[in-house]
Amino acid sequence: MAMMRLRREDPRVVGSFRLHRRLGAGGMGVVYLGSDRRGQRVALKVIRPDLAEDQEFRSRFAREVSAARRIRGGCTARLVAADLEAERPWFATQYVPGPSLHDKVAEEGPLSAAEVAAVGSALSEGLVAVHEAGVVHRDLKPSNILLSPKGPRIIDFGIAWATGASTLTHVGTAVGSPGFLAPEQVRGAAVTPATDVFSLGATLAYAAMGDSPFGHGSSEVMLYRVVHETAQLRGVPDALAPLLSACLAKDPEERPSTLQLSLRLKEIAAREAHGLTDTRAPAPRRESDRPSVGRSAEERTESQAHRRASGSGTTGAQRASGARVGQRPPAQRNTTRPGRRPAPRSGAGRPASRTTGTGRRVPANPRLLRQRLVVFVVVTLLVALGIAAAQGCQGPAQGFGGAGSPRSAEVGGAVAAVKSQAVTAGSSPTATRPGRSTEKLALKTTPPPAERR
């Protein structure tokens, strides 16, 4: 708030307060910056000398002080002291540091949508407390809104009126500011809380556009526009335009209540503040894009298979459409991760059984049977060689040994026969008959006739 030096005609002391600077002047009087004996700063308002002689105006001033005492909450400047019987009645309120809304917009330009919504939400919430006290401000405008560090404050209840009181019309007395008055004020109709809603809507439109919603002109032109023309909100952000348009309705019944206005502005302020920090909405994350921490191996495998299937045409899409979260992936899918060796399955080494669409089992491949027979013969050969080696070691003690003995020759012949049988079995399918193979593989275990006793 701009401060000016005291003029020669200005008092230096009022009540127990010492005056330091001029804060402003209006239709009712002058506002000074003062302080008490403890150094507490106050805004002290003294009415004009010509109005002080009017008993009717004194009564009106007394009602203003009474209204200020009834209002609770931090939306207004707290009343500190008053003297209604002084030669020039005065009252002092808590000093609110900070510029007015008018000065801030004039110096820095229009506010953002989030800022307008935040200021409007606090002001409408403050008006709820004002109206609950039975008071209508009647002169809400940008210069009567102070932007303190603790939030906006409503000041200057100079023409405030108690609900239900008769309207006073006085020549030369300000009844409001053109461009921010409600139509019912211009017509001289009764004022209600909806009157302040209209003025608040015009004030917020000014904060958003940097100009009055009814333009500029003489007082008569401005008052005519307020009553007969639609408010111009072309510079108001889209998030606020519908709500402010409702506040500026000509019919008081069509305007939202202060409580509805406060709740709606809080929603807009929260949404717009979030939009300022993150203007782009985050894209929805797919199941496959989520971190793999905490997910099972089956879910990760299915997720990879789904990504492969989604890029492989119609067939891949059909395979992916059958996958469900939590199910084991089909056997034909590659369930190993790149760079890792696949773990052996419990059924490795055995031919996979196949089943037809009718449920009938198909016999195994004959080639696989021959391979299995070769393995069996080789194992048998190794066992026979082991037995022969063991008997050869015991030969000298039992009369069976000697590299050139008939017994050794007989065993060597048997081994040669087994090798021949293995080769024959691997090349001919008929070698798989158990009767013939048993006869050819039989060994003569009786000693030769020359060694019989």
CSV table of C-alpha atoms in Angstrom, one decimal:
chain,number,residue,atom,x,y,z
A,1,MET,CA,0.0,0.0,0.0
A,2,ALA,CA,1.4,3.4,-1.0
A,3,MET,CA,2.2,5.8,1.8
A,4,MET,CA,2.3,9.5,1.7
A,5,ARG,CA,3.5,12.1,4.1
A,6,LEU,CA,1.1,13.8,6.5
A,7,ARG,CA,-0.4,17.0,5.3
A,8,ARG,CA,-0.6,20.2,7.3
A,9,GLU,CA,-4.3,19.7,8.0
A,10,ASP,CA,-3.8,16.1,9.1
A,11,PRO,CA,-3.9,15.3,12.8
A,12,ARG,CA,-0.8,13.9,14.5
A,13,VAL,CA,-2.5,12.1,17.3
A,14,VAL,CA,-5.9,10.4,17.4
A,15,GLY,CA,-6.9,8.8,20.6
A,16,SER,CA,-3.9,6.8,21.9
A,17,PHE,CA,-2.4,6.4,18.5
A,18,ARG,CA,0.3,8.4,16.9
A,19,LEU,CA,-0.1,9.0,13.1
A,20,HIS,CA,2.9,8.5,10.8
A,21,ARG,CA,1.7,8.4,7.1
A,22,ARG,CA,-1.3,8.7,4.9
A,23,LEU,CA,-2.5,5.4,3.5
A,24,GLY,CA,-5.3,6.7,1.3
A,25,ALA,CA,-8.4,8.8,1.2
A,26,GLY,CA,-12.0,7.9,0.1
A,27,GLY,CA,-15.5,9.2,0.1
A,28,MET,CA,-16.0,8.7,3.8
A,29,GLY,CA,-12.6,9.9,5.2
A,30,VAL,CA,-8.9,9.4,5.3
A,31,VAL,CA,-6.9,6.3,6.4
A,32,TYR,CA,-3.6,6.8,8.3
A,33,LEU,CA,-0.8,4.5,9.4
A,34,GLY,CA,-0.5,4.8,13.1
A,35,SER,CA,1.0,2.9,16.1
A,36,ASP,CA,0.1,2.5,19.7
A,37,ARG,CA,2.4,2.9,22.7
A,38,ARG,CA,3.6,-0.7,22.3
A,39,GLY,CA,4.6,-0.1,18.7
A,40,GLN,CA,1.7,-2.1,17.2
A,41,ARG,CA,0.8,-0.7,13.8
A,42,VAL,CA,-2.8,0.1,12.9
A,43,ALA,CA,-4.8,1.5,10.0
A,44,LEU,CA,-6.8,4.3,11.5
A,45,LYS,CA,-9.8,5.7,9.6
A,46,VAL,CA,-11.1,9.2,10.4
A,47,ILE,CA,-14.4,10.4,8.8
A,48,ARG,CA,-14.6,13.7,6.9
A,49,PRO,CA,-15.5,16.8,8.9
A,50,ASP,CA,-18.6,17.5,6.8
A,51,LEU,CA,-19.9,14.0,7.3
A,52,ALA,CA,-19.2,14.1,11.0
A,53,GLU,CA,-21.9,16.8,11.4
A,54,ASP,CA,-24.5,14.5,9.9
A,55,GLN,CA,-26.2,12.5,12.7
A,56,GLU,CA,-27.7,10.0,10.2
A,57,PHE,CA,-24.2,9.3,8.9
A,58,ARG,CA,-22.9,8.9,12.4
A,59,SER,CA,-25.5,6.2,13.0
A,60,ARG,CA,-24.4,4.6,9.8
A,61,PHE,CA,-20.7,4.7,10.8
A,62,ALA,CA,-21.6,3.2,14.2
A,63,ARG,CA,-23.3,0.3,12.4
A,64,GLU,CA,-20.1,-0.3,10.3
A,65,VAL,CA,-18.1,-0.5,13.5
A,66,SER,CA,-20.6,-2.9,15.0
A,67,ALA,CA,-20.5,-5.1,11.9
A,68,ALA,CA,-16.7,-5.2,12.0
A,69,ARG,CA,-16.8,-6.4,15.6
A,70,ARG,CA,-19.2,-9.2,14.7
A,71,ILE,CA,-17.1,-10.6,11.9
A,72,ARG,CA,-14.9,-13.5,12.9
A,73,GLY,CA,-12.1,-15.1,11.0
A,74,GLY,CA,-9.0,-13.9,9.2
A,75,CYS,CA,-10.7,-12.6,6.1
A,76,THR,CA,-10.8,-9.0,7.3
A,77,ALA,CA,-8.6,-6.7,9.3
A,78,ARG,CA,-9.3,-7.1,13.0
A,79,LEU,CA,-10.9,-4.2,14.8
A,80,VAL,CA,-8.5,-2.7,17.4
A,81,ALA,CA,-10.3,0.4,18.8
A,82,ALA,CA,-13.0,2.9,17.9
A,83,ASP,CA,-14.5,6.2,19.2
A,84,LEU,CA,-17.9,7.0,17.8
A,85,GLU,CA,-18.5,10.0,20.1
A,86,ALA,CA,-15.4,11.9,19.1
A,87,GLU,CA,-15.7,15.2,17.2
A,88,ARG,CA,-14.6,13.2,14.1
A,89,PRO,CA,-15.5,9.6,14.7
A,90,TRP,CA,-12.7,7.1,14.0
A,91,PHE,CA,-11.8,3.5,14.3
A,92,ALA,CA,-8.5,1.5,14.1
A,93,THR,CA,-8.0,-1.9,12.6
A,94,GLN,CA,-5.0,-4.2,12.4
A,95,TYR,CA,-2.5,-3.0,9.7
A,96,VAL,CA,-2.3,-5.4,6.7
A,97,PRO,CA,1.0,-5.2,4.8
A,98,GLY,CA,0.9,-5.8,1.1
A,99,PRO,CA,-0.4,-4.2,-2.1
A,100,SER,CA,-4.0,-4.0,-3.1
A,101,LEU,CA,-5.2,-6.3,-5.8
A,102,HIS,CA,-5.7,-3.2,-8.0
A,103,ASP,CA,-2.0,-2.1,-7.6
A,104,LYS,CA,-0.6,-5.6,-8.2
A,105,VAL,CA,-2.5,-6.0,-11.5
A,106,ALA,CA,-1.6,-2.5,-12.6
A,107,GLU,CA,2.1,-3.1,-11.9
A,108,GLU,CA,2.6,-6.7,-12.9
A,109,GLY,CA,-0.3,-7.5,-15.2
A,110,PRO,CA,-3.2,-10.0,-15.0
A,111,LEU,CA,-2.9,-13.0,-12.7
A,112,SER,CA,-2.8,-16.6,-13.8
A,113,ALA,CA,-5.8,-18.8,-13.7
A,114,ALA,CA,-4.4,-20.6,-10.6
A,115,GLU,CA,-3.7,-17.4,-8.8
A,116,VAL,CA,-7.1,-15.9,-9.6
A,117,ALA,CA,-8.8,-19.1,-8.4
A,118,ALA,CA,-6.8,-19.2,-5.2
A,119,VAL,CA,-7.5,-15.5,-4.4
A,120,GLY,CA,-11.1,-15.9,-5.2
A,121,SER,CA,-11.5,-19.0,-3.1
A,122,ALA,CA,-10.1,-17.2,0.0
A,123,LEU,CA,-12.2,-14.1,-0.6
A,124,SER,CA,-15.4,-16.1,-1.1
A,125,GLU,CA,-14.7,-18.1,2.0
A,126,GLY,CA,-14.2,-14.8,3.8
A,127,LEU,CA,-17.5,-13.5,2.5
A,128,VAL,CA,-19.2,-16.6,4.1
A,129,ALA,CA,-18.0,-15.3,7.5
A,130,VAL,CA,-19.1,-11.7,6.6
A,131,HIS,CA,-22.6,-12.8,5.6
A,132,GLU,CA,-22.9,-15.1,8.6
A,133,ALA,CA,-22.4,-12.0,10.7
A,134,GLY,CA,-25.4,-10.5,9.0
A,135,VAL,CA,-23.3,-8.0,7.0
A,136,VAL,CA,-23.2,-7.2,3.3
A,137,HIS,CA,-20.0,-5.3,2.2
A,138,ARG,CA,-21.6,-3.6,-0.9
A,139,ASP,CA,-18.3,-2.2,-2.1
A,140,LEU,CA,-16.1,-5.1,-3.1
A,141,LYS,CA,-13.5,-4.0,-5.7
A,142,PRO,CA,-9.8,-4.5,-6.4
A,143,SER,CA,-8.7,-1.6,-4.3
A,144,ASN,CA,-10.5,-3.0,-1.3
A,145,ILE,CA,-8.6,-6.3,-1.4
A,146,LEU,CA,-5.2,-6.4,0.2
A,147,LEU,CA,-2.8,-9.2,-0.7
A,148,SER,CA,-1.1,-9.9,2.6
A,149,PRO,CA,1.6,-12.7,3.1
A,150,LYS,CA,-1.1,-14.6,5.0
A,151,GLY,CA,-3.7,-14.3,2.3
A,152,PRO,CA,-6.1,-11.7,0.9
A,153,ARG,CA,-8.0,-9.4,3.2
A,154,ILE,CA,-11.2,-7.5,2.7
A,155,ILE,CA,-11.1,-3.9,3.9
A,156,ASP,CA,-13.1,-0.8,3.9
A,157,PHE,CA,-16.6,-1.6,5.2
A,158,GLY,CA,-17.4,2.1,4.8
A,159,ILE,CA,-20.8,1.5,3.1
A,160,ALA,CA,-21.3,-2.0,4.5
A,161,TRP,CA,-24.9,-2.6,5.6
A,162,ALA,CA,-26.5,-5.0,8.0
A,163,THR,CA,-28.9,-7.5,6.5
A,164,GLY,CA,-32.5,-6.3,6.8
A,165,ALA,CA,-31.6,-2.6,7.5
A,166,SER,CA,-33.2,0.1,5.5
A,167,THR,CA,-31.2,1.5,2.6
A,168,LEU,CA,-29.9,5.0,3.2
A,169,THR,CA,-29.6,7.3,0.3
A,170,HIS,CA,-27.7,10.4,0.9
A,171,VAL,CA,-26.7,13.1,-1.7
A,172,GLY,CA,-22.9,13.0,-2.1
A,173,THR,CA,-22.5,9.7,-0.3
A,174,ALA,CA,-20.7,7.0,-2.3
A,175,VAL,CA,-22.8,3.9,-2.7
A,176,GLY,CA,-20.2,1.9,-4.6
A,177,SER,CA,-17.8,1.9,-7.5
A,178,PRO,CA,-19.2,1.9,-11.1
A,179,GLY,CA,-18.2,-1.2,-12.9
A,180,PHE,CA,-18.2,-3.3,-9.7
A,181,LEU,CA,-21.7,-2.5,-8.4
A,182,ALA,CA,-24.5,-5.1,-8.7
A,183,PRO,CA,-27.6,-4.2,-10.9
A,184,GLU,CA,-29.8,-4.2,-7.8
A,185,GLN,CA,-27.6,-1.5,-6.2
A,186,VAL,CA,-28.0,0.7,-9.3
A,187,ARG,CA,-31.8,0.3,-9.3
A,188,GLY,CA,-31.9,1.0,-5.5
A,189,ALA,CA,-33.3,-2.4,-4.7
A,190,ALA,CA,-32.5,-4.3,-1.5
A,191,VAL,CA,-29.0,-5.7,-1.1
A,192,THR,CA,-28.4,-9.3,-0.2
A,193,PRO,CA,-25.3,-11.6,0.0
A,194,ALA,CA,-25.8,-12.1,-3.8
A,195,THR,CA,-24.8,-8.5,-4.2
A,196,ASP,CA,-21.3,-9.2,-2.9
A,197,VAL,CA,-21.1,-12.3,-5.2
A,198,PHE,CA,-21.7,-10.0,-8.3
A,199,SER,CA,-19.0,-7.6,-7.1
A,200,LEU,CA,-16.6,-10.4,-6.4
A,201,GLY,CA,-17.1,-11.8,-9.9
A,202,ALA,CA,-16.3,-8.4,-11.4
A,203,THR,CA,-13.2,-8.2,-9.2
A,204,LEU,CA,-11.9,-11.6,-10.2
A,205,ALA,CA,-12.6,-10.8,-13.9
A,206,TYR,CA,-10.4,-7.7,-13.5
A,207,ALA,CA,-7.7,-9.8,-11.9
A,208,ALA,CA,-7.8,-12.2,-14.8
A,209,MET,CA,-8.0,-9.7,-17.6
A,210,GLY,CA,-6.4,-6.5,-16.2
A,211,ASP,CA,-9.5,-4.6,-17.0
A,212,SER,CA,-13.1,-4.2,-15.9
A,213,PRO,CA,-15.6,-6.6,-17.5
A,214,PHE,CA,-17.8,-3.6,-18.4
A,215,GLY,CA,-15.0,-1.5,-20.0
A,216,HIS,CA,-14.4,2.2,-19.3
A,217,GLY,CA,-16.5,5.3,-19.5
A,218,SER,CA,-18.4,7.8,-17.3
A,219,SER,CA,-20.2,6.8,-14.3
A,220,GLU,CA,-23.6,6.9,-16.1
A,221,VAL,CA,-22.2,4.8,-19.0
A,222,MET,CA,-20.8,2.2,-16.6
A,223,LEU,CA,-23.9,2.0,-14.6
A,224,TYR,CA,-26.0,1.5,-17.7
A,225,ARG,CA,-23.8,-1.4,-18.9
A,226,VAL,CA,-24.0,-3.0,-15.5
A,227,VAL,CA,-27.8,-3.1,-15.7
A,228,HIS,CA,-28.4,-3.8,-19.4
A,229,GLU,CA,-25.3,-5.3,-21.1
A,230,THR,CA,-23.5,-8.6,-20.7
A,231,ALA,CA,-20.1,-8.6,-19.1
A,232,GLN,CA,-17.2,-9.1,-21.5
A,233,LEU,CA,-15.0,-12.0,-20.4
A,234,ARG,CA,-12.9,-12.6,-23.5
A,235,GLY,CA,-9.6,-12.5,-21.7
A,236,VAL,CA,-10.7,-14.7,-18.8
A,237,PRO,CA,-9.2,-18.3,-18.8
A,238,ASP,CA,-11.6,-21.0,-19.9
A,239,ALA,CA,-11.4,-22.7,-16.5
A,240,LEU,CA,-12.9,-19.6,-14.8
A,241,ALA,CA,-15.1,-18.0,-17.5
A,242,PRO,CA,-18.3,-20.1,-16.9
A,243,LEU,CA,-18.2,-19.6,-13.1
A,244,LEU,CA,-17.5,-15.8,-13.3
A,245,SER,CA,-20.3,-15.5,-15.9
A,246,ALA,CA,-22.7,-17.1,-13.4
A,247,CYS,CA,-21.5,-14.6,-10.7
A,248,LEU,CA,-22.3,-11.7,-13.0
A,249,ALA,CA,-25.9,-12.8,-13.8
A,250,LYS,CA,-28.3,-9.9,-13.7
A,251,ASP,CA,-30.8,-11.8,-11.6
A,252,PRO,CA,-29.5,-12.3,-8.0
A,253,GLU,CA,-31.3,-15.7,-7.8
A,254,GLU,CA,-29.2,-17.0,-10.7
A,255,ARG,CA,-25.8,-16.4,-9.0
A,256,PRO,CA,-24.1,-19.1,-6.9
A,257,SER,CA,-23.9,-18.7,-3.2
A,258,THR,CA,-20.6,-17.7,-1.5
A,259,LEU,CA,-20.2,-21.3,-0.2
A,260,GLN,CA,-20.7,-22.8,-3.6
A,261,LEU,CA,-18.4,-20.3,-5.1
A,262,SER,CA,-15.7,-21.1,-2.5
A,263,LEU,CA,-15.8,-24.8,-3.1
A,264,ARG,CA,-15.8,-24.5,-6.9
A,265,LEU,CA,-12.9,-22.1,-6.9
A,266,LYS,CA,-10.9,-24.4,-4.6
A,267,GLU,CA,-11.3,-27.2,-7.1
A,268,ILE,CA,-10.2,-24.9,-10.0
A,269,ALA,CA,-7.2,-23.7,-8.0
A,270,ALA,CA,-6.1,-27.2,-7.2
A,271,ARG,CA,-6.5,-28.3,-10.9
A,272,GLU,CA,-4.8,-25.3,-12.3
A,273,ALA,CA,-1.9,-25.5,-9.9
A,274,HIS,CA,-1.3,-29.1,-10.9
A,275,GLY,CA,-1.5,-28.1,-14.5
A,276,LEU,CA,1.2,-25.5,-14.0
A,277,THR,CA,3.7,-28.0,-12.6
A,278,ASP,CA,2.9,-30.7,-15.1
A,279,THR,CA,1.1,-29.5,-18.3
A,280,ARG,CA,1.2,-32.9,-20.0
A,281,ALA,CA,-0.9,-35.7,-18.6
A,282,PRO,CA,1.2,-38.8,-18.1
A,283,ALA,CA,0.4,-41.6,-20.5
A,284,PRO,CA,-1.2,-44.7,-19.0
A,285,ARG,CA,1.4,-47.4,-18.3
A,286,ARG,CA,0.9,-50.8,-19.8
A,287,GLU,CA,1.4,-54.0,-17.8
A,288,SER,CA,4.5,-54.7,-19.8
A,289,ASP,CA,6.1,-51.4,-19.0
A,290,ARG,CA,5.8,-51.8,-15.2
A,291,PRO,CA,9.0,-52.6,-13.3
A,292,SER,CA,9.8,-56.3,-13.0
A,293,VAL,CA,10.7,-56.0,-9.3
A,294,GLY,CA,8.3,-58.2,-7.3
A,295,ARG,CA,6.7,-59.8,-10.3
A,296,SER,CA,6.9,-63.5,-10.8
A,297,ALA,CA,9.0,-65.2,-13.6
A,298,GLU,CA,5.8,-66.4,-15.3
A,299,GLU,CA,4.4,-62.8,-15.4
A,300,ARG,CA,7.6,-61.4,-16.8
A,301,THR,CA,7.8,-64.2,-19.4
A,302,GLU,CA,4.2,-63.6,-20.4
A,303,SER,CA,4.8,-59.9,-20.6
A,304,GLN,CA,7.7,-60.5,-23.0
A,305,ALA,CA,5.7,-62.9,-25.1
A,306,HIS,CA,2.9,-60.4,-25.3
A,307,ARG,CA,5.3,-57.7,-26.6
A,308,ARG,CA,6.7,-60.1,-29.2
A,309,ALA,CA,3.2,-61.2,-30.2
A,310,SER,CA,1.9,-57.6,-30.5
A,311,GLY,CA,4.4,-56.9,-33.3
A,312,SER,CA,4.1,-60.1,-35.3
A,313,GLY,CA,0.9,-59.5,-37.2
A,314,THR,CA,-2.4,-61.2,-36.9
A,315,THR,CA,-1.1,-64.6,-35.8
A,316,GLY,CA,0.9,-63.0,-33.0
A,317,ALA,CA,-2.0,-60.9,-31.9
A,318,GLN,CA,-4.2,-64.0,-31.7
A,319,ARG,CA,-1.6,-65.8,-29.5
A,320,ALA,CA,-1.3,-62.8,-27.2
A,321,SER,CA,-5.1,-62.5,-26.9
A,322,GLY,CA,-5.2,-65.9,-25.2
A,323,ALA,CA,-2.7,-65.0,-22.5
A,324,ARG,CA,-4.0,-64.3,-19.1
A,325,VAL,CA,-2.1,-62.8,-16.1
A,326,GLY,CA,-0.9,-65.5,-13.7
A,327,GLN,CA,-1.2,-68.4,-16.2
A,328,ARG,CA,1.9,-70.4,-17.3
A,329,PRO,CA,2.9,-69.5,-20.8
A,330,PRO,CA,2.4,-72.2,-23.6
A,331,ALA,CA,5.1,-74.8,-24.2
A,332,GLN,CA,5.9,-73.5,-27.7
A,333,ARG,CA,6.9,-70.1,-26.4
A,334,ASN,CA,10.5,-69.3,-25.6
A,335,THR,CA,10.5,-68.8,-21.9
A,336,THR,CA,14.3,-68.2,-21.5
A,337,ARG,CA,15.7,-64.7,-21.1
A,338,PRO,CA,18.5,-63.5,-23.4
A,339,GLY,CA,22.0,-64.2,-22.2
A,340,ARG,CA,20.9,-67.1,-19.9
A,341,ARG,CA,21.3,-70.9,-20.5
A,342,PRO,CA,17.9,-72.6,-20.5
A,343,ALA,CA,17.4,-74.9,-17.5
A,344,PRO,CA,17.1,-78.6,-18.2
A,345,ARG,CA,13.6,-80.0,-18.0
A,346,SER,CA,12.8,-83.1,-16.0
A,347,GLY,CA,11.7,-85.0,-19.0
A,348,ALA,CA,14.9,-84.4,-21.1
A,349,GLY,CA,16.1,-87.5,-23.0
A,350,ARG,CA,12.7,-89.1,-23.4
A,351,PRO,CA,10.8,-88.7,-26.6
A,352,ALA,CA,8.0,-86.3,-26.3
A,353,SER,CA,4.6,-88.0,-26.4
A,354,ARG,CA,2.2,-86.6,-28.9
A,355,THR,CA,-1.6,-86.6,-28.9
A,356,THR,CA,-3.9,-86.1,-31.8
A,357,GLY,CA,-7.0,-84.0,-31.9
A,358,THR,CA,-9.1,-87.0,-31.0
A,359,GLY,CA,-7.0,-87.9,-27.9
A,360,ARG,CA,-5.3,-91.0,-29.4
A,361,ARG,CA,-1.6,-91.5,-28.8
A,362,VAL,CA,0.8,-91.7,-31.8
A,363,PRO,CA,3.5,-94.4,-31.7
A,364,ALA,CA,7.1,-93.2,-31.4
A,365,ASN,CA,9.4,-92.9,-34.4
A,366,PRO,CA,11.2,-96.2,-35.4
A,367,ARG,CA,14.5,-94.4,-35.8
A,368,LEU,CA,14.3,-93.4,-32.1
A,369,LEU,CA,13.8,-97.1,-31.3
A,370,ARG,CA,16.9,-98.1,-33.2
A,371,GLN,CA,19.0,-95.5,-31.4
A,372,ARG,CA,17.7,-96.7,-28.1
A,373,LEU,CA,18.7,-100.3,-29.1
A,374,VAL,CA,22.2,-99.3,-30.0
A,375,VAL,CA,22.6,-97.6,-26.6
A,376,PHE,CA,21.4,-100.8,-24.9
A,377,VAL,CA,23.9,-103.0,-26.9
A,378,VAL,CA,26.8,-100.7,-26.1
A,379,VAL,CA,25.9,-100.8,-22.4
A,380,THR,CA,25.7,-104.6,-22.5
A,381,LEU,CA,29.1,-104.7,-24.3
A,382,LEU,CA,30.7,-102.6,-21.6
A,383,VAL,CA,29.3,-104.9,-18.9
A,384,ALA,CA,30.6,-108.0,-20.7
A,385,LEU,CA,34.1,-106.5,-21.0
A,386,GLY,CA,34.1,-105.6,-17.3
A,387,ILE,CA,33.2,-109.3,-16.4
A,388,ALA,CA,35.9,-110.6,-18.8
A,389,ALA,CA,38.5,-108.3,-17.3
A,390,ALA,CA,37.7,-109.4,-13.8
A,391,GLN,CA,38.0,-113.1,-14.8
A,392,GLY,CA,41.3,-112.4,-16.5
A,393,CYS,CA,42.8,-111.1,-13.4
A,394,GLN,CA,41.8,-114.3,-11.5
A,395,GLY,CA,42.9,-116.6,-14.4
A,396,PRO,CA,46.5,-117.5,-13.2
A,397,ALA,CA,45.1,-118.8,-9.9
A,398,GLN,CA,42.3,-120.8,-11.4
A,399,GLY,CA,44.0,-122.0,-14.7
A,400,PHE,CA,41.9,-119.7,-16.9
A,401,GLY,CA,44.6,-117.0,-17.6
A,402,GLY,CA,47.2,-116.4,-20.1
A,403,ALA,CA,47.1,-114.1,-23.1
A,404,GLY,CA,47.4,-117.1,-25.4
A,405,SER,CA,45.2,-119.5,-23.6
A,406,PRO,CA,42.2,-121.1,-25.2
A,407,ARG,CA,40.0,-119.5,-22.6
A,408,SER,CA,41.2,-116.0,-23.5
A,409,ALA,CA,40.7,-116.8,-27.2
A,410,GLU,CA,37.2,-117.9,-26.5
A,411,VAL,CA,36.3,-114.7,-24.6
A,412,GLY,CA,37.8,-112.6,-27.4
A,413,GLY,CA,35.7,-114.5,-29.9
A,414,ALA,CA,32.6,-113.7,-27.8
A,415,VAL,CA,33.5,-110.1,-27.6
A,416,ALA,CA,33.9,-110.0,-31.4
A,417,ALA,CA,30.6,-111.6,-31.8
A,418,VAL,CA,28.9,-109.0,-29.6
A,419,LYS,CA,30.5,-106.2,-31.6
A,420,SER,CA,29.3,-107.8,-34.8
A,421,GLN,CA,25.8,-108.1,-33.3
A,422,ALA,CA,25.9,-104.4,-32.3
A,423,VAL,CA,26.8,-103.3,-35.8
A,424,THR,CA,24.1,-105.6,-37.3
A,425,ALA,CA,21.5,-104.3,-34.9
A,426,GLY,CA,22.3,-100.6,-35.7
A,427,SER,CA,21.9,-101.3,-39.5
A,428,SER,CA,19.0,-103.7,-39.7
A,429,PRO,CA,15.6,-103.2,-38.2
A,430,THR,CA,15.2,-107.0,-37.9
A,431,ALA,CA,17.8,-107.0,-35.2
A,432,THR,CA,15.2,-105.8,-32.8
A,433,ARG,CA,13.6,-109.2,-32.5
A,434,PRO,CA,14.3,-110.3,-29.0
A,435,GLY,CA,14.5,-114.1,-29.8
A,436,ARG,CA,17.2,-113.9,-32.4
A,437,SER,CA,19.3,-111.4,-30.6
A,438,THR,CA,19.3,-113.5,-27.5
A,439,GLU,CA,20.6,-116.6,-29.4
A,440,LYS,CA,23.4,-114.7,-31.0
A,441,LEU,CA,24.5,-113.0,-27.9
A,442,ALA,CA,24.6,-116.1,-25.8
A,443,LEU,CA,28.1,-117.0,-24.5
A,444,LYS,CA,29.6,-120.5,-24.1
A,445,THR,CA,30.3,-120.7,-20.4
A,446,THR,CA,31.4,-124.4,-20.4
A,447,PRO,CA,35.2,-125.1,-20.6
A,448,PRO,CA,36.6,-126.6,-23.8
A,449,PRO,CA,36.9,-130.4,-24.0
A,450,ALA,CA,40.7,-130.4,-23.8
A,451,GLU,CA,40.6,-128.9,-20.3
A,452,ARG,CA,38.0,-131.3,-18.9
A,453,ARG,CA,39.2,-133.8,-16.4
